[in-house]
């Protein structure tokens, strides 16, 4: 990825952080996006720069369309035209369907769905021909879980966004793919799921953010030039589709 520039939303922690650091290790200049907490984002930038890479941090709340536009504009101003966009930012709540409120729906869909929608729109307008767009979903959309209706509904929608956009951007040789992590050891995974999740994998463990980042790096590379419109399951064998 030498000479390329990547923007990763929600990349100050968790899977987004691991993806940003892996893309940087592969040679890309990185735009770290965060919503509120600047310190972790700066720490990611410092780690990348400390290893000889190039990175900046830009605050933007992707649930706000104006913020998304500003994020891309500031990224281009600082780093030049983008080659790679990873739409990673997301939130999670676990609640029974009938107890989920309008506020819950607006919060989750505002970030996970509306935010990704506008991120993909800006990416489609601005990514260089031959570029890469990766949408982070979840293996949960292939399974049935109680108390996850709002979260899984928000992720199911973005999978359809990506599939349609892959066809629309094909003439520009831009690939658009979905990367769906399985159970991954981040602060978004409920602790009570850990042992159960590990038991479902042939490897008898849950995934790490680095496991997911390696797959994202592949999708961002030239090696994935013939892969588009796909939902790549990275769940340690938990899900077979």
Short mmCIF file of C-alpha atoms in Angstrom, two decimals:
data_model
loop_
_atom_site.label_atom_id
_atom_site.label_comp_id
_atom_site.label_asym_id
_atom_site.label_seq_id
_atom_site.Cartn_x
_atom_site.Cartn_y
_atom_site.Cartn_z
CA UNK A 1 0.00 0.00 0.00
CA UNK A 2 3.00 2.32 -0.40
CA UNK A 3 1.94 5.71 -1.72
CA UNK A 4 -1.74 5.20 -0.88
CA UNK A 5 -3.97 7.02 1.56
CA UNK A 6 -6.62 5.41 3.74
CA UNK A 7 -9.41 6.81 5.89
CA UNK A 8 -10.76 4.53 8.62
CA UNK A 9 -13.80 5.74 10.53
CA UNK A 10 -14.04 4.93 14.22
CA UNK A 11 -10.38 4.03 14.35
CA UNK A 12 -9.26 5.19 17.78
CA UNK A 13 -9.90 1.78 19.36
CA UNK A 14 -10.89 -1.82 18.75
CA UNK A 15 -11.16 -3.25 15.26
CA UNK A 16 -10.87 0.17 13.61
CA UNK A 17 -7.61 0.87 15.42
CA UNK A 18 -6.16 -2.49 14.41
CA UNK A 19 -7.16 -1.93 10.78
CA UNK A 20 -5.62 1.54 10.72
CA UNK A 21 -2.36 0.29 12.22
CA UNK A 22 -2.17 -2.65 9.82
CA UNK A 23 -2.79 -0.49 6.76
CA UNK A 24 -0.08 1.85 8.03
CA UNK A 25 2.31 -1.09 8.49
CA UNK A 26 1.56 -1.99 4.86
CA UNK A 27 2.64 1.48 3.78
CA UNK A 28 -0.52 3.56 3.60
CA UNK A 29 -0.85 7.06 5.02
CA UNK A 30 -3.73 6.95 7.50
CA UNK A 31 -6.53 9.27 8.54
CA UNK A 32 -7.76 8.29 12.02
CA UNK A 33 -11.34 9.32 12.76
CA UNK A 34 -12.79 9.70 16.24
CA UNK A 35 -16.02 11.18 17.61
CA UNK A 36 -15.31 12.54 21.10
CA UNK A 37 -12.20 11.22 22.82
CA UNK A 38 -9.13 12.76 21.22
CA UNK A 39 -6.49 11.15 23.44
CA UNK A 40 -6.83 7.54 22.15
CA UNK A 41 -6.87 8.81 18.56
CA UNK A 42 -3.67 10.77 19.16
CA UNK A 43 -2.12 7.68 20.71
CA UNK A 44 -2.84 5.68 17.54
CA UNK A 45 -1.33 8.45 15.41
CA UNK A 46 1.77 8.51 17.62
CA UNK A 47 2.23 4.74 17.35
CA UNK A 48 2.01 4.87 13.56
CA UNK A 49 4.35 7.84 13.29
CA UNK A 50 6.72 6.24 15.78
CA UNK A 51 7.10 3.28 13.43
CA UNK A 52 7.89 5.53 10.49
CA UNK A 53 4.39 5.87 9.11
CA UNK A 54 2.22 8.86 8.34
CA UNK A 55 -1.05 9.54 10.14
CA UNK A 56 -3.35 12.31 11.32
CA UNK A 57 -6.48 12.35 13.49
CA UNK A 58 -9.69 14.14 12.53
CA UNK A 59 -12.73 14.53 14.77
CA UNK A 60 -16.12 13.95 13.14
CA UNK A 61 -19.45 12.55 14.26
CA UNK A 62 -20.46 10.40 11.31
CA UNK A 63 -24.12 10.43 12.35
CA UNK A 64 -24.11 14.02 11.06
CA UNK A 65 -23.93 14.35 7.29
CA UNK A 66 -22.13 17.70 7.51
CA UNK A 67 -19.46 16.16 9.70
CA UNK A 68 -18.89 13.36 7.20
CA UNK A 69 -18.42 15.87 4.39
CA UNK A 70 -16.01 17.87 6.53
CA UNK A 71 -14.09 14.72 7.48
CA UNK A 72 -13.44 13.85 3.85
CA UNK A 73 -12.59 17.42 2.93
CA UNK A 74 -10.06 17.76 5.77
CA UNK A 75 -8.62 14.34 4.96
CA UNK A 76 -8.07 15.30 1.33
CA UNK A 77 -6.60 18.66 2.28
CA UNK A 78 -4.10 17.02 4.62
CA UNK A 79 -3.30 13.82 2.75
CA UNK A 80 -4.43 14.22 -0.86
CA UNK A 81 -6.96 12.11 -2.72
CA UNK A 82 -8.06 8.97 -0.91
CA UNK A 83 -7.39 5.47 -2.23
CA UNK A 84 -9.00 3.44 0.56
CA UNK A 85 -11.99 4.04 2.81
CA UNK A 86 -12.94 1.66 5.61
CA UNK A 87 -16.42 2.39 7.02
CA UNK A 88 -15.88 0.92 10.46
CA UNK A 89 -17.53 3.23 13.01
CA UNK A 90 -20.37 1.59 14.86
CA UNK A 91 -22.14 1.17 18.19
CA UNK A 92 -23.86 -1.77 19.87
CA UNK A 93 -26.75 -2.23 22.25
CA UNK A 94 -28.23 -5.49 23.52
CA UNK A 95 -31.91 -5.22 24.37
CA UNK A 96 -35.12 -7.19 23.80
CA UNK A 97 -37.01 -6.10 20.70
CA UNK A 98 -40.13 -4.97 22.59
CA UNK A 99 -38.07 -2.96 25.09
CA UNK A 100 -36.08 -1.06 22.46
CA UNK A 101 -37.04 2.60 22.39
CA UNK A 102 -37.14 5.21 19.68
CA UNK A 103 -34.04 6.72 21.24
CA UNK A 104 -32.26 3.35 21.00
CA UNK A 105 -33.25 3.04 17.35
CA UNK A 106 -32.17 6.58 16.50
CA UNK A 107 -28.83 6.17 18.28
CA UNK A 108 -27.86 2.87 16.67
CA UNK A 109 -29.23 3.55 13.19
CA UNK A 110 -27.88 7.11 13.30
CA UNK A 111 -24.30 5.83 13.48
CA UNK A 112 -24.39 2.30 12.07
CA UNK A 113 -26.69 2.98 9.13
CA UNK A 114 -27.10 6.68 8.42
CA UNK A 115 -23.46 7.34 9.24
CA UNK A 116 -22.25 4.57 6.94
CA UNK A 117 -24.66 5.70 4.21
CA UNK A 118 -23.10 9.17 4.10
CA UNK A 119 -19.59 7.76 4.50
CA UNK A 120 -20.16 5.58 1.44
CA UNK A 121 -21.61 8.49 -0.52
CA UNK A 122 -18.54 10.62 0.13
CA UNK A 123 -16.24 7.68 -0.57
CA UNK A 124 -17.97 7.07 -3.90
CA UNK A 125 -17.50 10.70 -4.87
CA UNK A 126 -13.89 11.06 -3.74
CA UNK A 127 -12.00 7.77 -3.84
CA UNK A 128 -9.54 7.55 -6.68
CA UNK A 129 -10.37 5.24 -9.61
CA UNK A 130 -9.05 1.78 -8.80
CA UNK A 131 -9.59 2.38 -5.10
CA UNK A 132 -10.97 0.21 -2.32
CA UNK A 133 -14.01 0.61 -0.07
CA UNK A 134 -14.54 -1.77 2.84
CA UNK A 135 -17.69 -1.81 4.98
CA UNK A 136 -17.45 -3.42 8.42
CA UNK A 137 -20.61 -5.35 9.26
CA UNK A 138 -20.99 -8.39 11.52
CA UNK A 139 -21.28 -12.14 11.19
CA UNK A 140 -24.35 -11.76 13.37
CA UNK A 141 -26.48 -10.95 10.32
CA UNK A 142 -26.01 -14.60 9.27
CA UNK A 143 -27.19 -15.91 12.63
CA UNK A 144 -30.17 -15.53 14.95
CA UNK A 145 -29.59 -13.83 18.27
CA UNK A 146 -32.11 -12.61 20.84
CA UNK A 147 -31.81 -9.05 22.13
CA UNK A 148 -29.85 -7.85 19.07
CA UNK A 149 -32.61 -6.72 16.73
CA UNK A 150 -31.71 -3.03 16.52
CA UNK A 151 -27.99 -3.67 16.07
CA UNK A 152 -28.37 -6.46 13.51
CA UNK A 153 -31.03 -4.50 11.62
CA UNK A 154 -28.67 -1.56 11.32
CA UNK A 155 -25.90 -3.79 9.97
CA UNK A 156 -28.14 -5.66 7.53
CA UNK A 157 -28.94 -2.37 5.83
CA UNK A 158 -25.32 -1.42 5.19
CA UNK A 159 -24.62 -4.78 3.60
CA UNK A 160 -27.20 -3.92 0.95
CA UNK A 161 -25.69 -0.44 0.50
CA UNK A 162 -22.33 -2.04 -0.25
CA UNK A 163 -23.69 -4.60 -2.70
CA UNK A 164 -25.44 -1.94 -4.76
CA UNK A 165 -22.49 0.44 -4.64
CA UNK A 166 -20.14 -2.29 -5.86
CA UNK A 167 -22.08 -2.48 -9.11
CA UNK A 168 -22.28 1.28 -9.49
CA UNK A 169 -18.53 1.79 -8.98
CA UNK A 170 -17.39 -1.16 -11.05
CA UNK A 171 -16.80 0.98 -14.17
CA UNK A 172 -14.22 2.94 -12.16
CA UNK A 173 -12.47 -0.24 -11.00
CA UNK A 174 -13.30 0.56 -7.39
CA UNK A 175 -14.03 -2.51 -5.30
CA UNK A 176 -16.65 -2.39 -2.56
CA UNK A 177 -16.75 -5.27 -0.09
CA UNK A 178 -18.25 -6.12 3.26
CA UNK A 179 -16.07 -7.54 6.01
CA UNK A 180 -18.07 -9.29 8.73
CA UNK A 181 -16.16 -10.08 11.91
CA UNK A 182 -17.41 -12.87 14.12
CA UNK A 183 -17.02 -12.81 17.88
CA UNK A 184 -14.06 -10.52 18.46
CA UNK A 185 -12.38 -9.56 21.71
CA UNK A 186 -13.25 -5.86 21.92
CA UNK A 187 -15.18 -3.76 24.39
CA UNK A 188 -18.27 -4.20 22.20
CA UNK A 189 -18.51 -7.94 22.85
CA UNK A 190 -20.51 -8.77 26.00
CA UNK A 191 -18.35 -10.65 28.48
CA UNK A 192 -21.02 -13.30 28.98
CA UNK A 193 -20.64 -14.30 25.31
CA UNK A 194 -16.91 -15.00 25.54
CA UNK A 195 -16.79 -18.69 26.51
CA UNK A 196 -19.82 -19.56 24.39
CA UNK A 197 -18.35 -17.75 21.39
CA UNK A 198 -15.02 -19.53 21.76
CA UNK A 199 -16.78 -22.90 21.85
CA UNK A 200 -18.40 -22.26 18.45
CA UNK A 201 -15.12 -21.85 16.57
CA UNK A 202 -13.03 -24.80 15.38
CA UNK A 203 -10.09 -22.84 16.84
CA UNK A 204 -11.80 -22.68 20.27
CA UNK A 205 -11.12 -19.01 20.75
CA UNK A 206 -12.64 -15.67 19.88
CA UNK A 207 -11.06 -13.43 17.28
CA UNK A 208 -8.69 -10.56 17.91
CA UNK A 209 -8.84 -7.15 16.25
CA UNK A 210 -5.60 -8.09 14.48
CA UNK A 211 -7.29 -11.15 12.94
CA UNK A 212 -9.84 -8.83 11.35
CA UNK A 213 -7.26 -6.22 10.37
CA UNK A 214 -5.32 -8.74 8.30
CA UNK A 215 -8.43 -9.52 6.26
CA UNK A 216 -9.18 -5.82 5.83
CA UNK A 217 -5.63 -5.31 4.60
CA UNK A 218 -6.18 -7.97 1.94
CA UNK A 219 -9.40 -6.29 0.76
CA UNK A 220 -7.56 -2.97 0.57
CA UNK A 221 -4.75 -4.40 -1.54
CA UNK A 222 -4.18 -5.10 -5.22
CA UNK A 223 -4.54 -8.80 -4.42
CA UNK A 224 -8.28 -8.21 -3.97
CA UNK A 225 -8.76 -6.48 -7.33
CA UNK A 226 -11.08 -9.27 -8.56
CA UNK A 227 -13.23 -9.32 -5.40
CA UNK A 228 -16.18 -6.95 -5.17
CA UNK A 229 -19.73 -6.97 -3.86
CA UNK A 230 -18.82 -9.76 -1.45
CA UNK A 231 -19.50 -10.32 2.24
CA UNK A 232 -16.32 -11.87 3.58
CA UNK A 233 -16.93 -13.69 6.86
CA UNK A 234 -14.02 -13.41 9.31
CA UNK A 235 -15.41 -15.38 12.20
CA UNK A 236 -12.97 -18.19 12.83
CA UNK A 237 -15.24 -20.74 11.20
CA UNK A 238 -18.28 -19.94 13.36
CA UNK A 239 -20.38 -19.02 10.32
CA UNK A 240 -20.51 -20.91 7.03
CA UNK A 241 -22.48 -19.25 4.27
#
